[in-house]
Short mmCIF file of C-alpha atoms and ligand atoms in Angstrom, two decimals:
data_model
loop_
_atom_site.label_atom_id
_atom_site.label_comp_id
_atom_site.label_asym_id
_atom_site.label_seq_id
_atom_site.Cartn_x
_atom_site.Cartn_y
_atom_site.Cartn_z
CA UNK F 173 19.40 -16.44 -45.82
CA UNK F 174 15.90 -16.99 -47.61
CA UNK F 175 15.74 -15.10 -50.73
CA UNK F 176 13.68 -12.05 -49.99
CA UNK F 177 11.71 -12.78 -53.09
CA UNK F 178 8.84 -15.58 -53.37
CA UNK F 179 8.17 -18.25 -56.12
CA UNK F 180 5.02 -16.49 -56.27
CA UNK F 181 5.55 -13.56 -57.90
CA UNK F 182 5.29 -10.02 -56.63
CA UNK F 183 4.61 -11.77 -52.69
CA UNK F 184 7.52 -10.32 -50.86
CA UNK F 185 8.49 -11.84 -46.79
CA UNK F 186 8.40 -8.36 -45.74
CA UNK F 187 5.19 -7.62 -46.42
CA UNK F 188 2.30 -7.88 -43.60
CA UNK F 189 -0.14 -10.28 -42.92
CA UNK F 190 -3.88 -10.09 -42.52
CA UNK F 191 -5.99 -11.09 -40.01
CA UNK F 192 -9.97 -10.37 -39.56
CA UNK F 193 -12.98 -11.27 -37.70
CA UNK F 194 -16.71 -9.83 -37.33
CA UNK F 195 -15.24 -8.21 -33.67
CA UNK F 196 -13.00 -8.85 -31.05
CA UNK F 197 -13.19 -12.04 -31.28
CA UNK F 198 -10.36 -12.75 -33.67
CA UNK F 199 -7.74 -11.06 -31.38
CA UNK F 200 -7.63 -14.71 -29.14
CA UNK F 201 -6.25 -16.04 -32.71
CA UNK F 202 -4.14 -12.72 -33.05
CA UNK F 203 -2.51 -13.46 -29.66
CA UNK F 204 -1.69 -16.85 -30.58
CA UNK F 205 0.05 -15.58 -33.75
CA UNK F 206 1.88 -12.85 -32.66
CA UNK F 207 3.14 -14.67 -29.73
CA UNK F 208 4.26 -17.59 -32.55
CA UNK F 209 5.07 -14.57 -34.97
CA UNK F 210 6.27 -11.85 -33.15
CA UNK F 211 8.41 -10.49 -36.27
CA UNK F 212 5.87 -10.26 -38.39
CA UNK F 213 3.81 -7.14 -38.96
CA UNK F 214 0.10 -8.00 -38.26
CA UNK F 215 -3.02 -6.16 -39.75
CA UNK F 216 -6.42 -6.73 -37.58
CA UNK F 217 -9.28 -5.78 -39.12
CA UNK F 218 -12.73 -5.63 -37.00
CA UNK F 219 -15.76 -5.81 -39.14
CA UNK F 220 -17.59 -4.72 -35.70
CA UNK F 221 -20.43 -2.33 -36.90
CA UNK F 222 -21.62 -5.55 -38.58
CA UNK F 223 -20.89 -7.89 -35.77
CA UNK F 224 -22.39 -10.21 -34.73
CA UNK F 225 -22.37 -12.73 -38.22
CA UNK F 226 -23.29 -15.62 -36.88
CA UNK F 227 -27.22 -15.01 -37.77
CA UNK F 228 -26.99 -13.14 -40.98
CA UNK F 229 -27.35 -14.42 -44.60
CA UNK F 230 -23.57 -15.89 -45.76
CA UNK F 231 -24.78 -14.19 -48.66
CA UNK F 232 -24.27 -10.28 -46.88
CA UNK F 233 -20.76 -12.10 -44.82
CA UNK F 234 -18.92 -13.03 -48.38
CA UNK F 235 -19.57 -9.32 -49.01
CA UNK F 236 -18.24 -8.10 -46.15
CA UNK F 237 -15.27 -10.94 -46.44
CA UNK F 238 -14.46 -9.68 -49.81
CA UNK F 239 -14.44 -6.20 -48.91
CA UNK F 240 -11.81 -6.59 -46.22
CA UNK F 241 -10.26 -8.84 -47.96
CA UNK F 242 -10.20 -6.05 -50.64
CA UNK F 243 -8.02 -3.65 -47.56
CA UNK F 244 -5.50 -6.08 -47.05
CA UNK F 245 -4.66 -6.22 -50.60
CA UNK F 246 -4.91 -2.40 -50.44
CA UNK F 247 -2.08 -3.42 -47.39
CA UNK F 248 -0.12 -5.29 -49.21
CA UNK F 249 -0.29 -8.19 -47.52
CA UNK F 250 1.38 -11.69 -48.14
CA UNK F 251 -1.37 -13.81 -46.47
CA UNK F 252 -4.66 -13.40 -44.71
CA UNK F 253 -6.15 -15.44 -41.81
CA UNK F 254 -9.64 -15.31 -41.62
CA UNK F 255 -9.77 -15.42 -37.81
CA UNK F 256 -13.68 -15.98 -38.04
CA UNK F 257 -15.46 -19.55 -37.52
CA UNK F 258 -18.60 -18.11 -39.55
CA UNK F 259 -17.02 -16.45 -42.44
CA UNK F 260 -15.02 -19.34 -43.05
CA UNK F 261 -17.93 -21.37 -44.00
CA UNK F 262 -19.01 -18.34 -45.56
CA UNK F 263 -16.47 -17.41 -47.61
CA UNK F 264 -12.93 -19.31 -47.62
CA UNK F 265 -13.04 -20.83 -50.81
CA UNK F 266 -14.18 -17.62 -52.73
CA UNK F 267 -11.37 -15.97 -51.44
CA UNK F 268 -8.90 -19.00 -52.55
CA UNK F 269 -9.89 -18.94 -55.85
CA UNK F 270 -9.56 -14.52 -55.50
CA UNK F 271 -6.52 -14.43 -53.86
CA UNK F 272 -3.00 -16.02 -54.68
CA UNK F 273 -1.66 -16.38 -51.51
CA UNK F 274 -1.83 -18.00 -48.32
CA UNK F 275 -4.99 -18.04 -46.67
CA UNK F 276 -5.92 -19.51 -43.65
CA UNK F 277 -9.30 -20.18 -41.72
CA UNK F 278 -10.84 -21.33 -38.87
CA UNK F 279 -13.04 -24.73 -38.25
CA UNK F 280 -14.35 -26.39 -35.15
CA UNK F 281 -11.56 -28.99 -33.73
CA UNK F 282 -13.90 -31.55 -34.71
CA UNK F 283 -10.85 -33.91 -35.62
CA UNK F 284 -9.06 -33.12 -32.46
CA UNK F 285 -11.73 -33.55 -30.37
CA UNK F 286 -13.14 -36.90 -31.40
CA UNK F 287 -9.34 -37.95 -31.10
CA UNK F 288 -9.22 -36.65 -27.54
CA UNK F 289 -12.53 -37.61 -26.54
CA UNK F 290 -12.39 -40.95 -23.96
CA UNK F 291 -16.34 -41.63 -24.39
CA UNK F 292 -17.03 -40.34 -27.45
CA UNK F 293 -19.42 -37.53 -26.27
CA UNK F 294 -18.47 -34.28 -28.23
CA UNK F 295 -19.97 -31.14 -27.75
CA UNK F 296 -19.77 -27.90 -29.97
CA UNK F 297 -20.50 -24.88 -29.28
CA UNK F 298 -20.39 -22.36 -32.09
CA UNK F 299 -22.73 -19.76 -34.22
CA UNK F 300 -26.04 -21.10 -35.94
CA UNK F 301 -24.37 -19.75 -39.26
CA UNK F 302 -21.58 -22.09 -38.50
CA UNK F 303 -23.44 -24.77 -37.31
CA UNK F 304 -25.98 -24.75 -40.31
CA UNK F 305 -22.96 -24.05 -42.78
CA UNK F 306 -22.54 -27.33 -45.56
CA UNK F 307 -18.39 -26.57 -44.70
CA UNK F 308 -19.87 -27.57 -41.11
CA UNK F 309 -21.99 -30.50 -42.46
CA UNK F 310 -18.58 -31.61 -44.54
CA UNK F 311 -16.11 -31.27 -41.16
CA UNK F 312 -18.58 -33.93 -39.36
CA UNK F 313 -19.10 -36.45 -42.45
CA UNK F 314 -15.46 -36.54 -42.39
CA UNK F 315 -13.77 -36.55 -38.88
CA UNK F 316 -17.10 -37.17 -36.02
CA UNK F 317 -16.77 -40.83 -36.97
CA UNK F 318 -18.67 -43.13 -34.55
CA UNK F 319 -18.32 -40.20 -31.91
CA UNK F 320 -21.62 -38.25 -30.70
CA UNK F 321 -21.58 -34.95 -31.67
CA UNK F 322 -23.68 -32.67 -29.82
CA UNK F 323 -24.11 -29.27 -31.68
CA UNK F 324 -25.02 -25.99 -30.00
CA UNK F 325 -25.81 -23.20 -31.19
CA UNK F 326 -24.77 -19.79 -28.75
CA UNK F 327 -27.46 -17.01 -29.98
CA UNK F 328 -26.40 -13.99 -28.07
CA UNK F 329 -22.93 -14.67 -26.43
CA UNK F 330 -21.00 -13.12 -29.40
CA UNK F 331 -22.82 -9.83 -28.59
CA UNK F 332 -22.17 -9.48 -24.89
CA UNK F 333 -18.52 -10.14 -25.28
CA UNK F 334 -18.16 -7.51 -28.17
CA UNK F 335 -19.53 -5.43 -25.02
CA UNK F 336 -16.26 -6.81 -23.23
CA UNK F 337 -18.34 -9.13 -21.13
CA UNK F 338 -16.41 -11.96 -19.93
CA UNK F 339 -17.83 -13.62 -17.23
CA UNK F 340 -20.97 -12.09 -14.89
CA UNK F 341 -24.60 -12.57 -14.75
CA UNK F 342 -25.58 -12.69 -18.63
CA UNK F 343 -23.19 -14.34 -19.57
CA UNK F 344 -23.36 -16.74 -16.72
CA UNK F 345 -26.92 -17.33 -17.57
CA UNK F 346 -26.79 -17.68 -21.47
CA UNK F 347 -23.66 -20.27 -20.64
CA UNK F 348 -26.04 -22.15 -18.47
CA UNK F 349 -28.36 -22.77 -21.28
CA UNK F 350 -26.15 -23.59 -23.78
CA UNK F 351 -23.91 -25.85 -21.76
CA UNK F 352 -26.52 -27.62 -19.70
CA UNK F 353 -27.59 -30.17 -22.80
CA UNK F 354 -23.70 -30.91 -23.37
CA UNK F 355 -23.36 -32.12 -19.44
CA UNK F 356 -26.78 -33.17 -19.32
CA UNK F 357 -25.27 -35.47 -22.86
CA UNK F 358 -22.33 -36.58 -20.69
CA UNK F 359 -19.97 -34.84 -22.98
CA UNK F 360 -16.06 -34.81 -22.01
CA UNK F 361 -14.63 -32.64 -24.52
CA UNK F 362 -16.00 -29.26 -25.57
CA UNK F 363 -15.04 -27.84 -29.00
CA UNK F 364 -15.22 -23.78 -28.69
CA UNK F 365 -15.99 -23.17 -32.62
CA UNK F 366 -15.85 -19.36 -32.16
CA UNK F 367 -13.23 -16.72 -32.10
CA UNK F 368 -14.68 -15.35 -29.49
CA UNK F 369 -15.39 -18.09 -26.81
CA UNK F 370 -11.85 -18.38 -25.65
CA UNK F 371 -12.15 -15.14 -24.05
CA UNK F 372 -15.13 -16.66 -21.71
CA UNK F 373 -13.30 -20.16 -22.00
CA UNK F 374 -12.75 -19.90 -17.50
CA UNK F 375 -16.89 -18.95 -17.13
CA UNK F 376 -17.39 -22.18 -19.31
CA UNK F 377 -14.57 -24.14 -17.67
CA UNK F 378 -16.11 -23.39 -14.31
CA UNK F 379 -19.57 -24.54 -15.39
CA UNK F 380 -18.45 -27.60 -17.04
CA UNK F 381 -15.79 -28.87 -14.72
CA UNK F 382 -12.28 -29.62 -14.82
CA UNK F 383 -12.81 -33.07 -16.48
CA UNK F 384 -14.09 -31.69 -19.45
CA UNK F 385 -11.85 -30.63 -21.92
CA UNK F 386 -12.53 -27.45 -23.39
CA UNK F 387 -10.52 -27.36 -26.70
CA UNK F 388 -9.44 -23.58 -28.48
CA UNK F 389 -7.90 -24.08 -31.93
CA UNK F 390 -5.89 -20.47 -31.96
CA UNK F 391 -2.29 -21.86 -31.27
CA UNK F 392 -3.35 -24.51 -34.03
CA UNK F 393 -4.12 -22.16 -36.51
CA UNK F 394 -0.83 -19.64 -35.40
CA UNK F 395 1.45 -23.22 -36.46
CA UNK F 396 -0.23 -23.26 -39.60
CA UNK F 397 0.15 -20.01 -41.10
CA UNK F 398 3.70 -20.35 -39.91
CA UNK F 399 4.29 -23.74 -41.68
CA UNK F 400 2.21 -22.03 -44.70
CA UNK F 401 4.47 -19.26 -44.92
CA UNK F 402 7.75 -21.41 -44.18
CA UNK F 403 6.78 -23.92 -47.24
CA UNK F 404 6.49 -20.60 -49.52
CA UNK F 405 9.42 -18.82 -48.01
CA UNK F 406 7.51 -16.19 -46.84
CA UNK F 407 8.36 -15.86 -43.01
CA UNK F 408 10.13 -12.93 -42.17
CA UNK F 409 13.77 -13.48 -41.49
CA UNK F 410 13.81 -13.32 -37.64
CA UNK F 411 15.26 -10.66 -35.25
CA UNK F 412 14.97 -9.17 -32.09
CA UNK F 413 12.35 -6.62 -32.91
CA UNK F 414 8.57 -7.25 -31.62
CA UNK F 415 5.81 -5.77 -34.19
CA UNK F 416 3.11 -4.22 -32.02
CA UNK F 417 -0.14 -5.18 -34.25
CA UNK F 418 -1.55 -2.44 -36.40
CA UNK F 419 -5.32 -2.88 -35.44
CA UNK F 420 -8.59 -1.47 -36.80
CA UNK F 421 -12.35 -1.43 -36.58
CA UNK F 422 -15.37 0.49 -37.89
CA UNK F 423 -17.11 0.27 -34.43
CA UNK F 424 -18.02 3.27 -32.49
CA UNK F 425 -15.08 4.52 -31.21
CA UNK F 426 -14.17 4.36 -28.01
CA UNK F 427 -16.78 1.67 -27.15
CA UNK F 428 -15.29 -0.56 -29.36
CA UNK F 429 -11.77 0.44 -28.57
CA UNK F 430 -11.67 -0.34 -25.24
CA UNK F 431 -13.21 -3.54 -25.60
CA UNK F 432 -10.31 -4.17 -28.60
CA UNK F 433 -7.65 -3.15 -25.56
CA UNK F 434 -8.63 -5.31 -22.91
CA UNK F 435 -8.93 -8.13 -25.13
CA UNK F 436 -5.42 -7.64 -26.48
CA UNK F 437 -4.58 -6.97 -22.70
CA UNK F 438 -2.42 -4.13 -23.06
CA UNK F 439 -2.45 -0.43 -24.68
CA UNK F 440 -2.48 -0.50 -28.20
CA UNK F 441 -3.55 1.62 -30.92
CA UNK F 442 -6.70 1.21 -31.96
CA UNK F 443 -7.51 3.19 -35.48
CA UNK F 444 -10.67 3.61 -36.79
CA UNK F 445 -11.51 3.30 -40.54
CA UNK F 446 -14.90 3.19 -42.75
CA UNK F 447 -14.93 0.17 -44.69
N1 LIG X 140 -15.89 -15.02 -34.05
C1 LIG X 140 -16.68 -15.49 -35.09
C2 LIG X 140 -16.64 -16.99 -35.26
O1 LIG X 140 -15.60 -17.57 -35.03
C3 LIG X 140 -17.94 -14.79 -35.44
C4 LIG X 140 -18.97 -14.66 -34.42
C5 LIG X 140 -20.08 -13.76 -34.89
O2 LIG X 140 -19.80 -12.68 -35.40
O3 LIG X 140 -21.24 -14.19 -34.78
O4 LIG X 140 -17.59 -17.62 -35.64
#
């Protein structure tokens, strides 16, 4: 038995653990996590009346970061995952240097991908604010090597899926644009560098082809919080019980709650909160 009690002081394994995102978008890391995780309670926060962030200032995401950040240590919690490609770049090492605990975010597969890759053709598809982040700039210097990165920026798809779009005519046609370059480039590997892609990840797979691989880094990320919480003997000592997710937005209600539902793909509780 792990002693209930953490080196880090006042961090207990009991406590819950944190897990945001401008929208829906974060719940396809959520999934992965509480399917890894299913003992531990989850918090999802939903930034969603300021959704989408991938074209505003990082300046105005850090402040909304920090002030969710500032909920979950109103929560209690023992780590936070910042299930967002955007604020990442935005915000992750502010919120390192804040918060003493484990916090984990979210980068394009850039690494994976150029390893997969056969012909070196890599294309990403993620928000400007990503793409135009220096974290961004940093990932490629390190890990695109001699591979061809082809960057692409997705203006628009974040908002029809925080509609609950997920395949159809607009998204159809704003897939079209974006992908068209990456097959035009010969790409075979696709990096989806947004939280929310791999809920349209069959509408791209169907436009691409089946020899493209179309990479999602949420069950990545779900092994690393675990091994971040293991190494800190934070993980909650296992049992039978399932947590259902205690989830949360500031979007219009039932707009945004349904979308939140069918995302998560079964009846949960959806509260809503001013924040
Ligand atoms: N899901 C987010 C990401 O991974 C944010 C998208 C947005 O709000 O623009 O980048």
């Amino acid at each position: 038995m792990t002693n209930p009690l953490d080196a880090q002081a006042n961090i207990h394994q009991n406590q819950p653990i944190g897990v945001f995102d401008s929208g829906v978008g974060g719940i396809s890391v959520l999934k992965h996590i509480h399917a890894l995780l299913p003992n531990e309670q989850l918090i999802y926060v939903a930034d969603s009346q300021h959704a989408p962030y991938g074209n505003k200032p990082e300046a105005f995401i850090r402040t909304r970061c920090l002030t969710i950040a500032e909920l979950f240590m109103a929560q209690q919690v023992k780590a936070m995952v910042v299930a967002c490609n955007t604020a990442t770049a935005a915000v992750i090492s502010q919120m390192r240097s804040q918060y003493d605990m484990p916090i984990i975010g979210m980068e394009p597969a850039i690494k994976p991908a150029v390893a997969a890759s056969k012909n070196g053709k890599v294309g990403v598809l993620a928000t400007v604010g990503t793409l135009k982040s220096a974290q961004f700039s940093t990932l490629l210097q390190s890990y695109a090597k001699d591979a061809e990165i082809y960057q692409q920026g997705c203006e628009g798809l974040v908002d029809l899926i925080e509609r609950g779009e997920r395949d159809g005519e607009a998204i159809n046609a704003l897939l079209k644009r974006f992908c068209t370059p990456l097959i035009d480039a010969g790409v075979d590997t696709i990096v989806l560098g947004c939280t929310h892609y791999p809920f349209i990840k069959a509408a791209i797979q169907q436009l691409v082809g089946n020899h493209v691989e179309v990479i999602d880094t949420g069950a990545a990320i779900a092994k690393q919080l675990q091994r971040r919480l293991g190494d800190k003997e934070l993980l909650i000592e296992k049992s039978t019980q399932s947590l259902v997710p205690i989830m949360m937005t500031n979007g219009q209600k039932d707009v945004v709650t349904n979308v939140m539902q069918a995302m998560w793909g079964a009846n949960i509780k959806i509260a809503n909160a001013d924040f």
